PDB file of C-alpha atoms and ligand atoms in Angstrom:
ATOM      1  CA  UNK O 294     -57.445  11.267  72.286  1.00 50.00           C
ATOM      2  CA  UNK O 295     -54.128  11.079  74.118  1.00 56.00           C
ATOM      3  CA  UNK O 296     -51.798  13.915  74.994  1.00 56.00           C
ATOM      4  CA  UNK O 297     -49.878  15.661  72.170  1.00 62.00           C
ATOM      5  CA  UNK O 298     -52.843  15.314  69.794  1.00 79.00           C
ATOM      6  CA  UNK O 299     -52.201  11.687  68.918  1.00 92.00           C
ATOM      7  CA  UNK O 300     -55.457   9.859  68.306  1.00 92.00           C
ATOM      8  CA  UNK O 301     -55.536   6.256  69.526  1.00 94.00           C
ATOM      9  CA  UNK O 302     -57.169   4.418  66.632  1.00 96.00           C
ATOM     10  CA  UNK O 303     -58.125   0.797  66.031  1.00 98.00           C
ATOM     11  CA  UNK O 304     -56.133  -1.944  67.758  1.00 98.00           C
ATOM     12  CA  UNK O 305     -53.542  -3.638  65.548  1.00 97.00           C
ATOM     13  CA  UNK O 306     -52.094  -6.230  67.906  1.00 95.00           C
ATOM     14  CA  UNK O 307     -52.019  -7.048  71.584  1.00 96.00           C
ATOM     15  CA  UNK O 308     -49.046  -8.941  73.001  1.00 95.00           C
ATOM     16  CA  UNK O 309     -48.289 -10.118  76.538  1.00 95.00           C
ATOM     17  CA  UNK O 310     -47.270  -6.675  77.805  1.00 98.00           C
ATOM     18  CA  UNK O 311     -47.925  -4.140  75.050  1.00 98.00           C
ATOM     19  CA  UNK O 312     -50.792  -3.151  72.760  1.00 98.00           C
ATOM     20  CA  UNK O 313     -50.414  -1.556  69.355  1.00 98.00           C
ATOM     21  CA  UNK O 314     -52.923   0.892  67.855  1.00 98.00           C
ATOM     22  CA  UNK O 315     -53.273   2.787  64.612  1.00 98.00           C
ATOM     23  CA  UNK O 316     -53.149   6.569  64.811  1.00 98.00           C
ATOM     24  CA  UNK O 317     -54.716   9.138  62.493  1.00 96.00           C
ATOM     25  CA  UNK O 318     -51.381   9.348  60.669  1.00 97.00           C
ATOM     26  CA  UNK O 319     -50.555   6.708  58.064  1.00 97.00           C
ATOM     27  CA  UNK O 320     -47.357   4.814  58.940  1.00 98.00           C
ATOM     28  CA  UNK O 321     -47.313   5.821  62.617  1.00 98.00           C
ATOM     29  CA  UNK O 322     -48.510   3.544  65.401  1.00 98.00           C
ATOM     30  CA  UNK O 323     -49.081   3.982  69.111  1.00 98.00           C
ATOM     31  CA  UNK O 324     -47.510   1.436  71.466  1.00 98.00           C
ATOM     32  CA  UNK O 325     -49.158   1.242  74.887  1.00 98.00           C
ATOM     33  CA  UNK O 326     -46.961  -0.380  77.543  1.00 98.00           C
ATOM     34  CA  UNK O 327     -49.340  -2.193  79.880  1.00 98.00           C
ATOM     35  CA  UNK O 328     -48.823  -3.126  83.530  1.00 98.00           C
ATOM     36  CA  UNK O 329     -49.084  -6.845  82.729  1.00 98.00           C
ATOM     37  CA  UNK O 330     -46.021  -8.926  83.490  1.00 98.00           C
ATOM     38  CA  UNK O 331     -45.655 -12.543  82.359  1.00 97.00           C
ATOM     39  CA  UNK O 332     -42.983 -15.215  82.457  1.00 97.00           C
ATOM     40  CA  UNK O 333     -42.467 -18.828  81.410  1.00 94.00           C
ATOM     41  CA  UNK O 334     -44.414 -18.586  78.126  1.00 89.00           C
ATOM     42  CA  UNK O 335     -47.313 -16.877  79.895  1.00 89.00           C
ATOM     43  CA  UNK O 336     -47.410 -19.530  82.667  1.00 94.00           C
ATOM     44  CA  UNK O 337     -46.875 -16.857  85.367  1.00 98.00           C
ATOM     45  CA  UNK O 338     -48.875 -13.614  85.064  1.00 97.00           C
ATOM     46  CA  UNK O 339     -49.488 -10.541  87.191  1.00 98.00           C
ATOM     47  CA  UNK O 340     -50.435  -6.895  86.920  1.00 98.00           C
ATOM     48  CA  UNK O 341     -48.009  -4.454  88.540  1.00 98.00           C
ATOM     49  CA  UNK O 342     -49.194  -0.847  88.613  1.00 97.00           C
ATOM     50  CA  UNK O 343     -46.535   1.486  87.146  1.00 98.00           C
ATOM     51  CA  UNK O 344     -44.544  -1.271  85.431  1.00 98.00           C
ATOM     52  CA  UNK O 345     -45.756  -0.192  81.971  1.00 98.00           C
ATOM     53  CA  UNK O 346     -44.633   3.381  82.462  1.00 98.00           C
ATOM     54  CA  UNK O 347     -41.210   2.334  83.818  1.00 98.00           C
ATOM     55  CA  UNK O 348     -40.588   0.142  80.762  1.00 98.00           C
ATOM     56  CA  UNK O 349     -41.869   2.842  78.399  1.00 98.00           C
ATOM     57  CA  UNK O 350     -39.512   5.448  79.868  1.00 98.00           C
ATOM     58  CA  UNK O 351     -36.495   3.137  79.760  1.00 98.00           C
ATOM     59  CA  UNK O 352     -37.284   2.003  76.210  1.00 98.00           C
ATOM     60  CA  UNK O 353     -37.674   5.611  75.075  1.00 98.00           C
ATOM     61  CA  UNK O 354     -34.311   6.572  76.587  1.00 98.00           C
ATOM     62  CA  UNK O 355     -32.516   3.564  75.114  1.00 98.00           C
ATOM     63  CA  UNK O 356     -34.050   4.032  71.661  1.00 98.00           C
ATOM     64  CA  UNK O 357     -32.942   7.688  71.784  1.00 98.00           C
ATOM     65  CA  UNK O 358     -29.469   6.580  72.862  1.00 98.00           C
ATOM     66  CA  UNK O 359     -29.249   4.256  69.838  1.00 98.00           C
ATOM     67  CA  UNK O 360     -30.422   7.063  67.528  1.00 98.00           C
ATOM     68  CA  UNK O 361     -27.671   9.284  69.019  1.00 98.00           C
ATOM     69  CA  UNK O 362     -25.272   6.548  67.858  1.00 98.00           C
ATOM     70  CA  UNK O 363     -26.814   6.549  64.351  1.00 98.00           C
ATOM     71  CA  UNK O 364     -28.654   3.267  64.842  1.00 98.00           C
ATOM     72  CA  UNK O 365     -32.172   3.666  63.489  1.00 98.00           C
ATOM     73  CA  UNK O 366     -35.165   2.592  65.577  1.00 99.00           C
ATOM     74  CA  UNK O 367     -38.944   2.793  65.268  1.00 98.00           C
ATOM     75  CA  UNK O 368     -39.156   5.302  68.138  1.00 98.00           C
ATOM     76  CA  UNK O 369     -40.561   8.755  67.376  1.00 98.00           C
ATOM     77  CA  UNK O 370     -41.455  10.114  70.818  1.00 98.00           C
ATOM     78  CA  UNK O 371     -43.195   9.398  74.098  1.00 98.00           C
ATOM     79  CA  UNK O 372     -46.841  10.431  74.034  1.00 97.00           C
ATOM     80  CA  UNK O 373     -47.552  10.050  77.720  1.00 97.00           C
ATOM     81  CA  UNK O 374     -46.140   8.105  80.679  1.00 96.00           C
ATOM     82  CA  UNK O 375     -46.765   4.680  79.208  1.00 98.00           C
ATOM     83  CA  UNK O 376     -47.174   5.055  75.467  1.00 98.00           C
ATOM     84  CA  UNK O 377     -44.970   5.969  72.546  1.00 98.00           C
ATOM     85  CA  UNK O 378     -45.417   6.941  68.939  1.00 98.00           C
ATOM     86  CA  UNK O 379     -43.478   4.703  66.551  1.00 98.00           C
ATOM     87  CA  UNK O 380     -42.914   4.164  62.845  1.00 98.00           C
ATOM     88  CA  UNK O 381     -44.837   1.215  61.449  1.00 98.00           C
ATOM     89  CA  UNK O 382     -42.317  -1.477  60.469  1.00 98.00           C
ATOM     90  CA  UNK O 383     -42.747  -4.697  58.572  1.00 98.00           C
ATOM     91  CA  UNK O 384     -41.762  -6.830  61.541  1.00 98.00           C
ATOM     92  CA  UNK O 385     -39.272  -9.673  61.079  1.00 98.00           C
ATOM     93  CA  UNK O 386     -40.534 -12.696  63.090  1.00 98.00           C
ATOM     94  CA  UNK O 387     -37.240 -13.208  64.914  1.00 98.00           C
ATOM     95  CA  UNK O 388     -36.025 -12.643  68.464  1.00 98.00           C
ATOM     96  CA  UNK O 389     -32.361 -11.711  68.343  1.00 99.00           C
ATOM     97  CA  UNK O 390     -30.680 -12.389  71.671  1.00 99.00           C
ATOM     98  CA  UNK O 391     -27.190 -11.100  72.406  1.00 99.00           C
ATOM     99  CA  UNK O 392     -25.359 -12.684  75.331  1.00 99.00           C
ATOM    100  CA  UNK O 393     -22.291 -11.245  77.068  1.00 99.00           C
ATOM    101  CA  UNK O 394     -22.351 -13.588  80.055  1.00 99.00           C
ATOM    102  CA  UNK O 395     -23.828 -17.088  80.245  1.00 99.00           C
ATOM    103  CA  UNK O 396     -27.141 -17.075  82.124  1.00 98.00           C
ATOM    104  CA  UNK O 397     -30.804 -18.013  81.763  1.00 98.00           C
ATOM    105  CA  UNK O 398     -31.731 -20.564  79.099  1.00 98.00           C
ATOM    106  CA  UNK O 399     -28.115 -20.824  77.976  1.00 98.00           C
ATOM    107  CA  UNK O 400     -27.056 -22.377  81.273  1.00 98.00           C
ATOM    108  CA  UNK O 401     -30.252 -24.407  81.519  1.00 98.00           C
ATOM    109  CA  UNK O 402     -29.828 -25.913  78.052  1.00 97.00           C
ATOM    110  CA  UNK O 403     -26.071 -26.260  77.649  1.00 98.00           C
ATOM    111  CA  UNK O 404     -23.151 -27.379  79.829  1.00 98.00           C
ATOM    112  CA  UNK O 405     -21.829 -23.909  80.656  1.00 98.00           C
ATOM    113  CA  UNK O 406     -21.798 -22.284  84.100  1.00 98.00           C
ATOM    114  CA  UNK O 407     -23.737 -19.140  84.954  1.00 98.00           C
ATOM    115  CA  UNK O 408     -21.453 -16.126  84.926  1.00 98.00           C
ATOM    116  CA  UNK O 409     -19.043 -17.402  82.243  1.00 98.00           C
ATOM    117  CA  UNK O 410     -17.962 -14.370  80.164  1.00 98.00           C
ATOM    118  CA  UNK O 411     -18.730 -14.742  76.457  1.00 98.00           C
ATOM    119  CA  UNK O 412     -16.123 -13.000  74.349  1.00 98.00           C
ATOM    120  CA  UNK O 413     -17.023 -12.526  71.559  1.00 98.00           C
ATOM    121  CA  UNK O 414     -20.691 -12.164  72.527  1.00 98.00           C
ATOM    122  CA  UNK O 415     -23.015 -14.974  71.496  1.00 98.00           C
ATOM    123  CA  UNK O 416     -25.959 -14.206  69.212  1.00 98.00           C
ATOM    124  CA  UNK O 417     -28.920 -16.571  69.397  1.00 98.00           C
ATOM    125  CA  UNK O 418     -31.869 -16.141  67.056  1.00 98.00           C
ATOM    126  CA  UNK O 419     -35.291 -17.610  67.858  1.00 98.00           C
ATOM    127  CA  UNK O 420     -38.337 -17.852  65.610  1.00 98.00           C
ATOM    128  CA  UNK O 421     -41.032 -15.646  67.169  1.00 98.00           C
ATOM    129  CA  UNK O 422     -44.061 -17.899  67.447  1.00 96.00           C
ATOM    130  CA  UNK O 423     -45.687 -18.583  70.817  1.00 92.00           C
ATOM    131  CA  UNK O 424     -47.523 -21.659  69.491  1.00 95.00           C
ATOM    132  CA  UNK O 425     -44.133 -23.214  68.622  1.00 96.00           C
ATOM    133  CA  UNK O 426     -42.509 -21.870  71.847  1.00 94.00           C
ATOM    134  CA  UNK O 427     -40.071 -19.654  69.900  1.00 96.00           C
ATOM    135  CA  UNK O 428     -37.730 -22.382  68.586  1.00 98.00           C
ATOM    136  CA  UNK O 429     -34.076 -21.539  68.043  1.00 98.00           C
ATOM    137  CA  UNK O 430     -33.033 -21.046  64.404  1.00 98.00           C
ATOM    138  CA  UNK O 431     -29.715 -21.045  62.618  1.00 98.00           C
ATOM    139  CA  UNK O 432     -28.607 -19.088  59.546  1.00 98.00           C
ATOM    140  CA  UNK O 433     -29.486 -21.908  57.145  1.00 98.00           C
ATOM    141  CA  UNK O 434     -33.013 -22.197  58.549  1.00 98.00           C
ATOM    142  CA  UNK O 435     -33.536 -18.416  58.344  1.00 98.00           C
ATOM    143  CA  UNK O 436     -32.471 -18.462  54.685  1.00 98.00           C
ATOM    144  CA  UNK O 437     -34.463 -21.646  53.896  1.00 98.00           C
ATOM    145  CA  UNK O 438     -37.600 -20.127  55.462  1.00 98.00           C
ATOM    146  CA  UNK O 439     -36.923 -16.964  53.406  1.00 98.00           C
ATOM    147  CA  UNK O 440     -37.289 -14.770  56.497  1.00 98.00           C
ATOM    148  CA  UNK O 441     -34.273 -12.689  55.427  1.00 98.00           C
ATOM    149  CA  UNK O 442     -31.768 -12.586  52.590  1.00 98.00           C
ATOM    150  CA  UNK O 443     -28.157 -13.348  53.451  1.00 98.00           C
ATOM    151  CA  UNK O 444     -27.284  -9.628  53.258  1.00 98.00           C
ATOM    152  CA  UNK O 445     -30.158  -8.719  55.570  1.00 98.00           C
ATOM    153  CA  UNK O 446     -29.125 -11.415  58.050  1.00 98.00           C
ATOM    154  CA  UNK O 447     -25.535 -10.147  58.091  1.00 98.00           C
ATOM    155  CA  UNK O 448     -26.780  -6.564  58.546  1.00 98.00           C
ATOM    156  CA  UNK O 449     -29.160  -7.534  61.364  1.00 98.00           C
ATOM    157  CA  UNK O 450     -26.401  -9.335  63.265  1.00 98.00           C
ATOM    158  CA  UNK O 451     -24.002  -6.410  62.765  1.00 98.00           C
ATOM    159  CA  UNK O 452     -26.654  -4.078  64.160  1.00 98.00           C
ATOM    160  CA  UNK O 453     -27.231  -6.373  67.146  1.00 99.00           C
ATOM    161  CA  UNK O 454     -23.505  -6.321  67.982  1.00 99.00           C
ATOM    162  CA  UNK O 455     -23.244  -2.535  67.589  1.00 98.00           C
ATOM    163  CA  UNK O 456     -26.281  -2.094  69.834  1.00 99.00           C
ATOM    164  CA  UNK O 457     -24.649  -4.411  72.367  1.00 99.00           C
ATOM    165  CA  UNK O 458     -21.566  -2.172  72.516  1.00 98.00           C
ATOM    166  CA  UNK O 459     -23.630   1.017  72.965  1.00 98.00           C
ATOM    167  CA  UNK O 460     -25.935  -0.460  75.612  1.00 98.00           C
ATOM    168  CA  UNK O 461     -23.154  -2.286  77.502  1.00 98.00           C
ATOM    169  CA  UNK O 462     -21.139   0.935  77.853  1.00 98.00           C
ATOM    170  CA  UNK O 463     -24.224   2.903  78.888  1.00 98.00           C
ATOM    171  CA  UNK O 464     -25.064   0.430  81.650  1.00 98.00           C
ATOM    172  CA  UNK O 465     -21.447   0.005  82.731  1.00 98.00           C
ATOM    173  CA  UNK O 466     -21.301   3.764  83.392  1.00 98.00           C
ATOM    174  CA  UNK O 467     -24.265   3.264  85.734  1.00 98.00           C
ATOM    175  CA  UNK O 468     -22.850   0.327  87.704  1.00 98.00           C
ATOM    176  CA  UNK O 469     -24.918  -2.253  85.831  1.00 98.00           C
ATOM    177  CA  UNK O 470     -23.757  -5.236  83.758  1.00 98.00           C
ATOM    178  CA  UNK O 471     -25.701  -5.980  80.583  1.00 99.00           C
ATOM    179  CA  UNK O 472     -25.717  -9.784  80.757  1.00 99.00           C
ATOM    180  CA  UNK O 473     -27.981 -10.378  77.748  1.00 99.00           C
ATOM    181  CA  UNK O 474     -30.946  -8.845  75.937  1.00 99.00           C
ATOM    182  CA  UNK O 475     -33.455  -9.469  73.198  1.00 98.00           C
ATOM    183  CA  UNK O 476     -34.083  -7.305  70.155  1.00 99.00           C
ATOM    184  CA  UNK O 477     -36.724  -7.370  67.463  1.00 98.00           C
ATOM    185  CA  UNK O 478     -36.194  -5.750  64.090  1.00 99.00           C
ATOM    186  CA  UNK O 479     -38.420  -4.641  61.245  1.00 98.00           C
ATOM    187  CA  UNK O 480     -37.995  -3.589  57.644  1.00 98.00           C
ATOM    188  CA  UNK O 481     -38.618   0.045  56.779  1.00 98.00           C
ATOM    189  CA  UNK O 482     -38.075   1.433  53.286  1.00 96.00           C
ATOM    190  CA  UNK O 483     -35.165  -0.889  52.444  1.00 95.00           C
ATOM    191  CA  UNK O 484     -33.518  -0.477  55.850  1.00 98.00           C
ATOM    192  CA  UNK O 485     -33.646  -2.596  59.008  1.00 98.00           C
ATOM    193  CA  UNK O 486     -34.733  -0.719  62.145  1.00 98.00           C
ATOM    194  CA  UNK O 487     -34.892  -1.752  65.793  1.00 99.00           C
ATOM    195  CA  UNK O 488     -38.500  -2.200  66.900  1.00 98.00           C
ATOM    196  CA  UNK O 489     -40.437  -3.536  69.881  1.00 98.00           C
ATOM    197  CA  UNK O 490     -38.944  -2.463  73.249  1.00 98.00           C
ATOM    198  CA  UNK O 491     -35.665  -2.452  75.149  1.00 98.00           C
ATOM    199  CA  UNK O 492     -36.615  -2.625  78.789  1.00 98.00           C
ATOM    200  CA  UNK O 493     -36.173  -4.529  82.037  1.00 98.00           C
ATOM    201  CA  UNK O 494     -38.548  -7.124  80.547  1.00 98.00           C
ATOM    202  CA  UNK O 495     -36.215  -7.805  77.621  1.00 98.00           C
ATOM    203  CA  UNK O 496     -32.754  -7.416  79.178  1.00 98.00           C
ATOM    204  CA  UNK O 497     -30.901  -9.346  81.857  1.00 98.00           C
ATOM    205  CA  UNK O 498     -29.107  -6.808  84.075  1.00 99.00           C
ATOM    206  CA  UNK O 499     -26.881  -7.461  87.073  1.00 98.00           C
ATOM    207  CA  UNK O 500     -25.717  -5.026  89.715  1.00 98.00           C
ATOM    208  CA  UNK O 501     -21.970  -4.684  89.002  1.00 98.00           C
ATOM    209  CA  UNK O 502     -21.070  -4.902  92.699  1.00 98.00           C
ATOM    210  CA  UNK O 503     -23.443  -7.525  94.073  1.00 98.00           C
ATOM    211  CA  UNK O 504     -24.286  -9.380  90.805  1.00 98.00           C
ATOM    212  CA  UNK O 505     -27.911  -9.227  91.989  1.00 98.00           C
ATOM    213  CA  UNK O 506     -30.664  -9.259  89.350  1.00 98.00           C
ATOM    214  CA  UNK O 507     -32.123  -5.931  88.215  1.00 98.00           C
ATOM    215  CA  UNK O 508     -34.616  -7.236  85.647  1.00 98.00           C
ATOM    216  CA  UNK O 509     -37.509  -9.615  85.050  1.00 98.00           C
ATOM    217  CA  UNK O 510     -35.582 -12.463  86.728  1.00 98.00           C
ATOM    218  CA  UNK O 511     -36.630 -10.781  90.008  1.00 98.00           C
ATOM    219  CA  UNK O 512     -40.224 -11.581  88.988  1.00 98.00           C
ATOM    220  CA  UNK O 513     -39.500 -14.936  87.316  1.00 98.00           C
ATOM    221  CA  UNK O 514     -37.678 -16.363  90.320  1.00 97.00           C
ATOM    222  CA  UNK O 515     -39.314 -14.278  93.095  1.00 97.00           C
ATOM    223  CA  UNK O 516     -36.056 -12.666  94.125  1.00 98.00           C
ATOM    224  CA  UNK O 517     -37.634  -9.565  95.711  1.00 97.00           C
ATOM    225  CA  UNK O 518     -39.655  -6.439  94.964  1.00 98.00           C
ATOM    226  CA  UNK O 519     -39.702  -6.302  91.175  1.00 98.00           C
ATOM    227  CA  UNK O 520     -41.237  -2.827  90.990  1.00 98.00           C
ATOM    228  CA  UNK O 521     -38.604  -1.414  93.354  1.00 98.00           C
ATOM    229  CA  UNK O 522     -35.900  -2.916  91.140  1.00 98.00           C
ATOM    230  CA  UNK O 523     -37.508  -1.587  87.932  1.00 98.00           C
ATOM    231  CA  UNK O 524     -37.720   1.884  89.553  1.00 98.00           C
ATOM    232  CA  UNK O 525     -34.050   1.699  90.574  1.00 98.00           C
ATOM    233  CA  UNK O 526     -32.978   0.854  86.987  1.00 98.00           C
ATOM    234  CA  UNK O 527     -35.256   3.544  85.545  1.00 98.00           C
ATOM    235  CA  UNK O 528     -33.739   6.188  87.848  1.00 98.00           C
ATOM    236  CA  UNK O 529     -30.225   5.203  86.758  1.00 98.00           C
ATOM    237  CA  UNK O 530     -31.150   5.123  83.062  1.00 98.00           C
ATOM    238  CA  UNK O 531     -32.842   8.540  83.185  1.00 98.00           C
ATOM    239  CA  UNK O 532     -30.171  10.202  85.325  1.00 92.00           C
ATOM    240  CA  UNK O 533     -28.541  13.040  83.429  1.00 81.00           C
ATOM    241  CA  UNK O 534     -24.941  14.136  83.401  1.00 59.00           C
ATOM    242  CA  UNK O 535     -23.178  10.777  83.328  1.00 55.00           C
ATOM    243  CA  UNK O 536     -20.971   9.535  80.549  1.00 51.00           C
ATOM    244  CA  UNK O 537     -22.834   8.188  77.531  1.00 53.00           C
TER     245      UNK O 537
HETATM  246  O1  LIG B 141     -34.496 -16.876  78.722  1.00 84.55           O
HETATM  247  P1  LIG B 141     -33.227 -16.508  78.022  1.00 84.55           P
HETATM  248  O2  LIG B 141     -32.023 -16.659  78.857  1.00 84.55           O
HETATM  249  O3  LIG B 141     -33.089 -17.221  76.704  1.00 84.55           O
HETATM  250  O4  LIG B 141     -33.368 -14.957  77.659  1.00 84.55           O
HETATM  251  C1  LIG B 141     -32.302 -14.224  77.127  1.00 84.55           C
HETATM  252  C2  LIG B 141     -32.672 -12.739  77.152  1.00 84.55           C
HETATM  253  O5  LIG B 141     -33.697 -12.464  76.213  1.00 84.55           O
HETATM  254  C3  LIG B 141     -33.198 -12.284  78.500  1.00 84.55           C
HETATM  255  O6  LIG B 141     -32.715 -10.975  78.733  1.00 84.55           O
HETATM  256  C4  LIG B 141     -34.702 -12.283  78.319  1.00 84.55           C
HETATM  257  O7  LIG B 141     -35.336 -11.350  79.144  1.00 84.55           O
HETATM  258  C5  LIG B 141     -34.833 -11.938  76.841  1.00 84.55           C
HETATM  259  N1  LIG B 141     -36.008 -12.546  76.220  1.00 84.55           N
HETATM  260  C6  LIG B 141     -37.112 -11.777  75.916  1.00 84.55           C
HETATM  261  N2  LIG B 141     -38.210 -12.337  75.322  1.00 84.55           N
HETATM  262  C7  LIG B 141     -38.233 -13.634  75.020  1.00 84.55           C
HETATM  263  C8  LIG B 141     -37.111 -14.451  75.320  1.00 84.55           C
HETATM  264  C9  LIG B 141     -36.013 -13.873  75.932  1.00 84.55           C
HETATM  265  O8  LIG B 141     -37.106 -10.572  76.157  1.00 84.55           O
HETATM  266  N3  LIG B 141     -39.305 -14.152  74.425  1.00 84.55           N
END
């Protein structure tokens, strides 16, 4: 039994950094954010005490922010420091990446320099399958594989761009640039909701002044104390009384 009378039931799924459990309520699941951190398709792994709770708190705040902007998410509430209660979605096996500035795999795979502004933002959609190394899709492939209908695909991309505007403004007000981020969506009663997490593991964030990394790149490329950076972002995200 966890706090707030939510019973942690049978495991549903365990990913690289989160575990999903049934609860005693039909249609509601418990997401436990673990302290595991991985990079490079699981090739680099560590356990960092507190990391799970930092990502849970940031995800909870950002899901709430989206709800405040009438964008529906799976988030119901935090149960304790590192777990949240969510609506059970029929997950869409896609990773929707929105890029505002060229970085990461975009500059590794294509002839474009890191730091190039992308206006309009670039949406990249990957097929979520570790065994296939999450290959990039295009609209035709998504329709051919019958992952989504054309209307659903249009709606999902519209949502991704709206979320980008809300999150970019939120971070800008805190001296942070939202370089890119990854979303996962799920179907819920005819609607498409944001699922999974929105955290320092799934966003690329740069300090607006120094352009230093404030995200998992600190871990990927051993740029410093990743926990200190995650704490710094969490403090800024949770700070009250700022715009947005
Ligand atoms: O590695 P890449 O540059 O393609 O990543 C783009 C963004 O998507 C980054 O913010 C990264 O953290 C996120 N991402 C993720 N999970 C993946 C792939 C990328 O959260 N499986």
